[in-house]
Backbone as a ProteinNet text record, in pm:
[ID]
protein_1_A
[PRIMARY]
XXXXXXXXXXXXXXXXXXXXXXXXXXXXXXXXXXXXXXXXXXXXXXXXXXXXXXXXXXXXXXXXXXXXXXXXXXXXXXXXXXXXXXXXXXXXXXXXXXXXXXXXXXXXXXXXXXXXXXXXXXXXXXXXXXXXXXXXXXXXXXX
[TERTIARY]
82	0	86.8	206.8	276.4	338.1	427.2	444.8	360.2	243.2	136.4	122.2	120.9	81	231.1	319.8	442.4	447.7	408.6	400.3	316	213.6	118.9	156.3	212.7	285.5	422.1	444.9	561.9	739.9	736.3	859.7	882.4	953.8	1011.4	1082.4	1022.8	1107.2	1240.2	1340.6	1490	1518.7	1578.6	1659.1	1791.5	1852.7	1979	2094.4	2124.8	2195.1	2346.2	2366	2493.2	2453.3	2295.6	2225.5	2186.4	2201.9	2179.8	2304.8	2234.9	2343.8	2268.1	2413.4	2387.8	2371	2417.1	2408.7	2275	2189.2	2061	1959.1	2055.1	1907.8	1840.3	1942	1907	1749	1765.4	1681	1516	1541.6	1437.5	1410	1440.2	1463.2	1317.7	1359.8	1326.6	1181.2	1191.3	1019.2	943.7	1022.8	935.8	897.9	959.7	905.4	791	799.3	640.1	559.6	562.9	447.5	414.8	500.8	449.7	375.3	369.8	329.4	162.3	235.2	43.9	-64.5	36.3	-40.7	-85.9	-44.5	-93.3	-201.5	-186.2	-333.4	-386.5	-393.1	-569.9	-588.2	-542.5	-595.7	-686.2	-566.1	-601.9	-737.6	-795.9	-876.6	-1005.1	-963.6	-1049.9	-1129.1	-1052	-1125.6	-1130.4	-1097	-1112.3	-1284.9	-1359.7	-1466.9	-1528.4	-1472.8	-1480.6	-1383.1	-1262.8	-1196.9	-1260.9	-1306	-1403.3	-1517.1	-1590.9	-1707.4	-1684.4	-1532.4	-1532.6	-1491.2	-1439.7	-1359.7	-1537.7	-1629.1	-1719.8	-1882.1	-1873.4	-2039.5	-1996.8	-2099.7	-2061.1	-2048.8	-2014.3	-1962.1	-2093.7	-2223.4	-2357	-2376.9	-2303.8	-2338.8	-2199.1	-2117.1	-1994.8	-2050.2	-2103.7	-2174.3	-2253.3	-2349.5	-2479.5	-2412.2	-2343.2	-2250.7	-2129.6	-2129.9	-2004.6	-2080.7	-2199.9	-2343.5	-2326.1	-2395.6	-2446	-2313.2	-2204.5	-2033.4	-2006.2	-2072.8	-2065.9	-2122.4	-2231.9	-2334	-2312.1	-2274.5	-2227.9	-2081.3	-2002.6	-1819.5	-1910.1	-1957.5	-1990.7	-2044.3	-2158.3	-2218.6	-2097.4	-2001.5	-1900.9	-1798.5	-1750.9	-1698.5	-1764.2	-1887.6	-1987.9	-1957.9	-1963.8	-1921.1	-1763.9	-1716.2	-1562.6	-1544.6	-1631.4	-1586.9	-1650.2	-1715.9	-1778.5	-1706.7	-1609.3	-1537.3	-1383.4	-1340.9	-1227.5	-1223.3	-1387.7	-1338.9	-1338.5	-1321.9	-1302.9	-1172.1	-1146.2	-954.1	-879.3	-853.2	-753.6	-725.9	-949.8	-945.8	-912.2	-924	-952.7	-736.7	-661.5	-577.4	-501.6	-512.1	-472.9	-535.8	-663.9	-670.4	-628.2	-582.8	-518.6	-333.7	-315.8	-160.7	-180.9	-305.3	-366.4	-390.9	-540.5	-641.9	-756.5	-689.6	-722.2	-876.9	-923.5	-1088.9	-1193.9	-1091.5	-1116.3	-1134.5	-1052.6	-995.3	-1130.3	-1190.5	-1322.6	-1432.5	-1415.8	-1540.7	-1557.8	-1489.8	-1489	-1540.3	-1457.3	-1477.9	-1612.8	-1705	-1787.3	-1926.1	-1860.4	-1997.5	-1981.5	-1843.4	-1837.9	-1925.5	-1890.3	-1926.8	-2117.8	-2199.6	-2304.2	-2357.8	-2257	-2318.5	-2304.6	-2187.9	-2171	-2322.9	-2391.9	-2467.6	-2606	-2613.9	-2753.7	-2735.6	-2633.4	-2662.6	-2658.1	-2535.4	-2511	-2662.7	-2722.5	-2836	-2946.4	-3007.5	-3144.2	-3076.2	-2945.8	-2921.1	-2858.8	-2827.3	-2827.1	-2965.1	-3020.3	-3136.1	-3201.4	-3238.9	-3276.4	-3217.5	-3110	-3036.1	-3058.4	-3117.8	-3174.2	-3338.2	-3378.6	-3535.7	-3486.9	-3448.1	-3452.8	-3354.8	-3293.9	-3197.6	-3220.7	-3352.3	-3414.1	-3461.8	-3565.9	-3522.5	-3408	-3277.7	-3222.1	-3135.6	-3085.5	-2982.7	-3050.5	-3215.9	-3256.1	-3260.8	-3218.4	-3218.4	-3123	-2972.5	-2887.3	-2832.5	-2850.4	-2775.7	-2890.4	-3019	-3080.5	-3191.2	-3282.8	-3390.1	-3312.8	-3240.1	-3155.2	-3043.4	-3000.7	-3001.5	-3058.2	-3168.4	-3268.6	-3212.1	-3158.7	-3143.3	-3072.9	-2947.5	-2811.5	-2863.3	-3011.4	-3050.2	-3108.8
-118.2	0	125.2	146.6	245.2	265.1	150.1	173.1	201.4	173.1	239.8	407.4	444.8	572.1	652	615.9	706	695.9	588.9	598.1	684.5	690.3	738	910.4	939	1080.4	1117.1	1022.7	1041.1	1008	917.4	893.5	718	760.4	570.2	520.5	392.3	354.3	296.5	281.9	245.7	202	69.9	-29.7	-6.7	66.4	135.4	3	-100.1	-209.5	-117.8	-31.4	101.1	90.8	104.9	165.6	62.1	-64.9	-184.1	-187.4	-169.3	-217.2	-388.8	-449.3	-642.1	-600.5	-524.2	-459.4	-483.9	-406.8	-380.1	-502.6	-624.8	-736.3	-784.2	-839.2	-845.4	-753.8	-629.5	-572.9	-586.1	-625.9	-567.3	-714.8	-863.9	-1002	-1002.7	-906.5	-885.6	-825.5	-739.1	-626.3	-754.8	-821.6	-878.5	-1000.7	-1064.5	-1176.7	-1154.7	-1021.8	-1000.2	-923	-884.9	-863.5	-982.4	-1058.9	-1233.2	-1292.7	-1285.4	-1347.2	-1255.6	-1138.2	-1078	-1085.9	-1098.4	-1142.4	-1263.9	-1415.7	-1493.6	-1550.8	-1436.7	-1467.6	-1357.3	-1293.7	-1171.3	-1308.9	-1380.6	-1467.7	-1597.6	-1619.2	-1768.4	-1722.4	-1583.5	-1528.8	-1504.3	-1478.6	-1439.5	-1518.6	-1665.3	-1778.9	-1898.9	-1860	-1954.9	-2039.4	-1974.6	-2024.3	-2150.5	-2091.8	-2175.4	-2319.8	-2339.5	-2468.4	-2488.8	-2445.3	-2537.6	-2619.4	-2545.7	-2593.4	-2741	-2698.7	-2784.2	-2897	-2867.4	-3027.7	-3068.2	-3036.8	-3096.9	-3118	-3057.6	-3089.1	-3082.3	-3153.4	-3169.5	-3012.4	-3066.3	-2946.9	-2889.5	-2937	-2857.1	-2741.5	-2766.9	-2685.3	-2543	-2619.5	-2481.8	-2396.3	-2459.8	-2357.6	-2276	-2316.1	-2221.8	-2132.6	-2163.8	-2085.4	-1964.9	-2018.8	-1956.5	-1787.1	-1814.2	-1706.7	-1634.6	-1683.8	-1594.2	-1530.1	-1579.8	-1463.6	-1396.5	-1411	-1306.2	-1178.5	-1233.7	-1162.9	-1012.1	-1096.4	-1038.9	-945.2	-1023.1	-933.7	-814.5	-806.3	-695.1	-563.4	-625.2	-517	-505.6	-539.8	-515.4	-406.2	-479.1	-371.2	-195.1	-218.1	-94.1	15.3	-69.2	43.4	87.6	11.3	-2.7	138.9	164.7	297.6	412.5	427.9	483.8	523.3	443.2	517.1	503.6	490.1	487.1	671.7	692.1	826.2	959.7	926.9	1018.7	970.2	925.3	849.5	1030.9	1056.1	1186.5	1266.8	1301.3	1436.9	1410.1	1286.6	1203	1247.6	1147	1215.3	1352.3	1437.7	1559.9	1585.3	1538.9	1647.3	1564.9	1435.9	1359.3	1463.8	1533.7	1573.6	1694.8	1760.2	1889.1	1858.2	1882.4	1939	1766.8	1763.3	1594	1597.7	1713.9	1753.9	1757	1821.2	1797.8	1637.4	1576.2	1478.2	1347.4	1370.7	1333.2	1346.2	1469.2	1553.2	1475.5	1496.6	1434.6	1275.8	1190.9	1059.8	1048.9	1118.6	1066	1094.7	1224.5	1245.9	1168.5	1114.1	1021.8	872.4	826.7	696.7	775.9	859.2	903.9	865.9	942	942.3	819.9	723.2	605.6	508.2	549.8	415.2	516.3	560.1	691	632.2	579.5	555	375.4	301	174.3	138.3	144.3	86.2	68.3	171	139.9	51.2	83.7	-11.2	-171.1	-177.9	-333.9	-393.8	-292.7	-386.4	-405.7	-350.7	-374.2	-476.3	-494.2	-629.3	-733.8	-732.7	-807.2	-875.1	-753	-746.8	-831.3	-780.5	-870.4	-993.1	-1017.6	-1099.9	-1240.2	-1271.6	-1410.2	-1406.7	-1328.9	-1273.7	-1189.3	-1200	-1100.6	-1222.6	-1318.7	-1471.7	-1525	-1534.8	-1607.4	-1568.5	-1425.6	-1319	-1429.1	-1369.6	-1379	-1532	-1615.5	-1722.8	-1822.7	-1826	-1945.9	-1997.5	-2019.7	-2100.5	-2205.5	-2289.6	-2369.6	-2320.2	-2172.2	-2183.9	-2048.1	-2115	-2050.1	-2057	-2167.5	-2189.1	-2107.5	-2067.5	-1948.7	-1881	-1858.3	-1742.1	-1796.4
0	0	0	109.4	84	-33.6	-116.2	-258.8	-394.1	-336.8	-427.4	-396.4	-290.7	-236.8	-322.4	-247.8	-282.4	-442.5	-529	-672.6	-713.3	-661.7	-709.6	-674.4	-606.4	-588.1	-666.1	-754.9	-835.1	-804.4	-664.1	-594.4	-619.6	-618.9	-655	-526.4	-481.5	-370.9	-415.3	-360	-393	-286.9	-330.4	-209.9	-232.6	-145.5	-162.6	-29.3	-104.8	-31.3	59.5	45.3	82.6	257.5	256	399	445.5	386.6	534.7	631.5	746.6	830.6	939.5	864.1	937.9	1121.5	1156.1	1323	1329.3	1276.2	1307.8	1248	1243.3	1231.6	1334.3	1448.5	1538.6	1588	1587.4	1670.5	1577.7	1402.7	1350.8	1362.9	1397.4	1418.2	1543.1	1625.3	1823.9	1752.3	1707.1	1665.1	1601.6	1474.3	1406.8	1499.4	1576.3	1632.9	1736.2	1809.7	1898.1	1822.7	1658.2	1547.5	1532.9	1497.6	1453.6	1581.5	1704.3	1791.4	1840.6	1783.7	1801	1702.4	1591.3	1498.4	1476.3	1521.5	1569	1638.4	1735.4	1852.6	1811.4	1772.9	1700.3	1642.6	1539.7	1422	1528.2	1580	1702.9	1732.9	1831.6	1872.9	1809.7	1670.3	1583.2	1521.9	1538.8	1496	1557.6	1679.1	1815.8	1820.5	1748.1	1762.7	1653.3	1556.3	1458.4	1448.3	1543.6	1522	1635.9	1730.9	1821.3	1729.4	1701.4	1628.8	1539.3	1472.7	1350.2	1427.9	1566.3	1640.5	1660	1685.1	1794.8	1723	1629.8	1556.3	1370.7	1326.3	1190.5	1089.2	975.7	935.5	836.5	843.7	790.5	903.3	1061.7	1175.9	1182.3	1055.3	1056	945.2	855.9	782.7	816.3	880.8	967.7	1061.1	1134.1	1195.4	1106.7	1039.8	927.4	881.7	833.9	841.1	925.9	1052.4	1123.4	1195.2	1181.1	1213.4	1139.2	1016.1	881.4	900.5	922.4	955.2	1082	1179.1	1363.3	1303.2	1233.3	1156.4	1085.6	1010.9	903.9	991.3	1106.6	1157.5	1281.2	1322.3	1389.4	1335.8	1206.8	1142.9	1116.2	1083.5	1056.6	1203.3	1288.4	1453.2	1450.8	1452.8	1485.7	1350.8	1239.4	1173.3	1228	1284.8	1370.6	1477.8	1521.9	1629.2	1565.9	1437.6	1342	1319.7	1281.4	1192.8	1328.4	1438.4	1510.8	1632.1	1546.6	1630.2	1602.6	1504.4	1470.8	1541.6	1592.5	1671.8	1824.6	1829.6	2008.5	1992.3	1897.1	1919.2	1965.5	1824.6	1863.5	2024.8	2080.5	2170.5	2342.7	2274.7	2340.3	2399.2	2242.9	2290	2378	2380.2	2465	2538.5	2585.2	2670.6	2707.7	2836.1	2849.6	2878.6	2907.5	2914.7	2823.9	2727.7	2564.2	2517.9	2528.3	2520.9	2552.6	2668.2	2753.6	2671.4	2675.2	2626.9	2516.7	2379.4	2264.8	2263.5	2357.3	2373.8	2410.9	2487	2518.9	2446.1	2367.5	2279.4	2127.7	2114.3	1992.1	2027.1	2174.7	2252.9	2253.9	2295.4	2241.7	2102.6	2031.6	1843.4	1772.4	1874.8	1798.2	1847.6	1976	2010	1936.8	1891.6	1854.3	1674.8	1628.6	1506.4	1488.5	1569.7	1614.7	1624.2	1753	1810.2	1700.5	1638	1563	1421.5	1382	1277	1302.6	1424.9	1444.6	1549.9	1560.9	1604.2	1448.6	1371.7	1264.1	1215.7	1202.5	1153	1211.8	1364.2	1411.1	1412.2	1392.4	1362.5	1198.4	1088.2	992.9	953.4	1020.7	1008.8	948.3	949	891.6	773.3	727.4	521.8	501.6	561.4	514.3	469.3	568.1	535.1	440.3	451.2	321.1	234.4	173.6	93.8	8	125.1	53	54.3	136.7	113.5	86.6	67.7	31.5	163.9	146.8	237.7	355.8	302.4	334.4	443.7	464.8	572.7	668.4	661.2	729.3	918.9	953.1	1081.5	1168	1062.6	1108.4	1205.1	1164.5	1245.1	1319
[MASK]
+++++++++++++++++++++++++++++++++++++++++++++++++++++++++++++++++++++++++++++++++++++++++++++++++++++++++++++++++++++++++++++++++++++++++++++++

């Protein structure tokens, strides 16, 4: 993504082999191994539910299930932007005015459940023609 961005601004990235220094593997060795280990368990976490399932009931019951986490991820994601597009200002006023800082948080935590709430109860209210919409009669149960 960054080599798209910086292309797309007219800069060319260059691997200039002059500016490695072998010193500094070690340390980027140390960063990358507790990225690799967090990145691991978000994943482990993220789908902790689903290798349960698949050890313990047949796999017509990972499908039905497979749905309705589709379903629960999407309207998860939909909030989580909701409190994405007001990260910047929570910042900046994070480096100020820690009152500010409050203030902001709590009227975003306000605007997020004032728009959140009536659109996932709705998803709830329709959630049974909405799976049969899209995935078929068949699995009607998900829900």
């Amino acid at each position: 993504m960054l080599i798209v961005a910086l292309a797309a601004h007219g800069r060319a990235v260059r691997f200039t082999p002059t500016r490695f220094r072998l010193a500094r593997v070690p340390e980027i060795l140390r960063f990358s191994s507790h990225f690799l280990v967090i990145q691991a368990a978000m994943l482990l976490y993220g789908r902790a539910d689903a290798i349960l399932i698949q050890a313990f009931l047949p796999v017509a019951a990972v499908g039905l299930y497979a749905v309705a986490a589709r379903v629960t991820e999407k309207a998860g994601a939909f909030c989580r932007q909701l409190t994405n597009a007001l990260t910047p200002a929570l910042a900046r006023a994070a480096a100020g005015d820690q009152d500010e800082m409050i203030r902001l948080y709590v009227e975003q935590a306000r605007r997020s459940m004032a728009i959140a709430t009536p659109v996932l109860l709705g998803l709830g209210l329709l959630a049974a023609p909405l799976v049969e919409a899209w995935m078929g009669p068949a699995f009607s149960p998900a829900v």
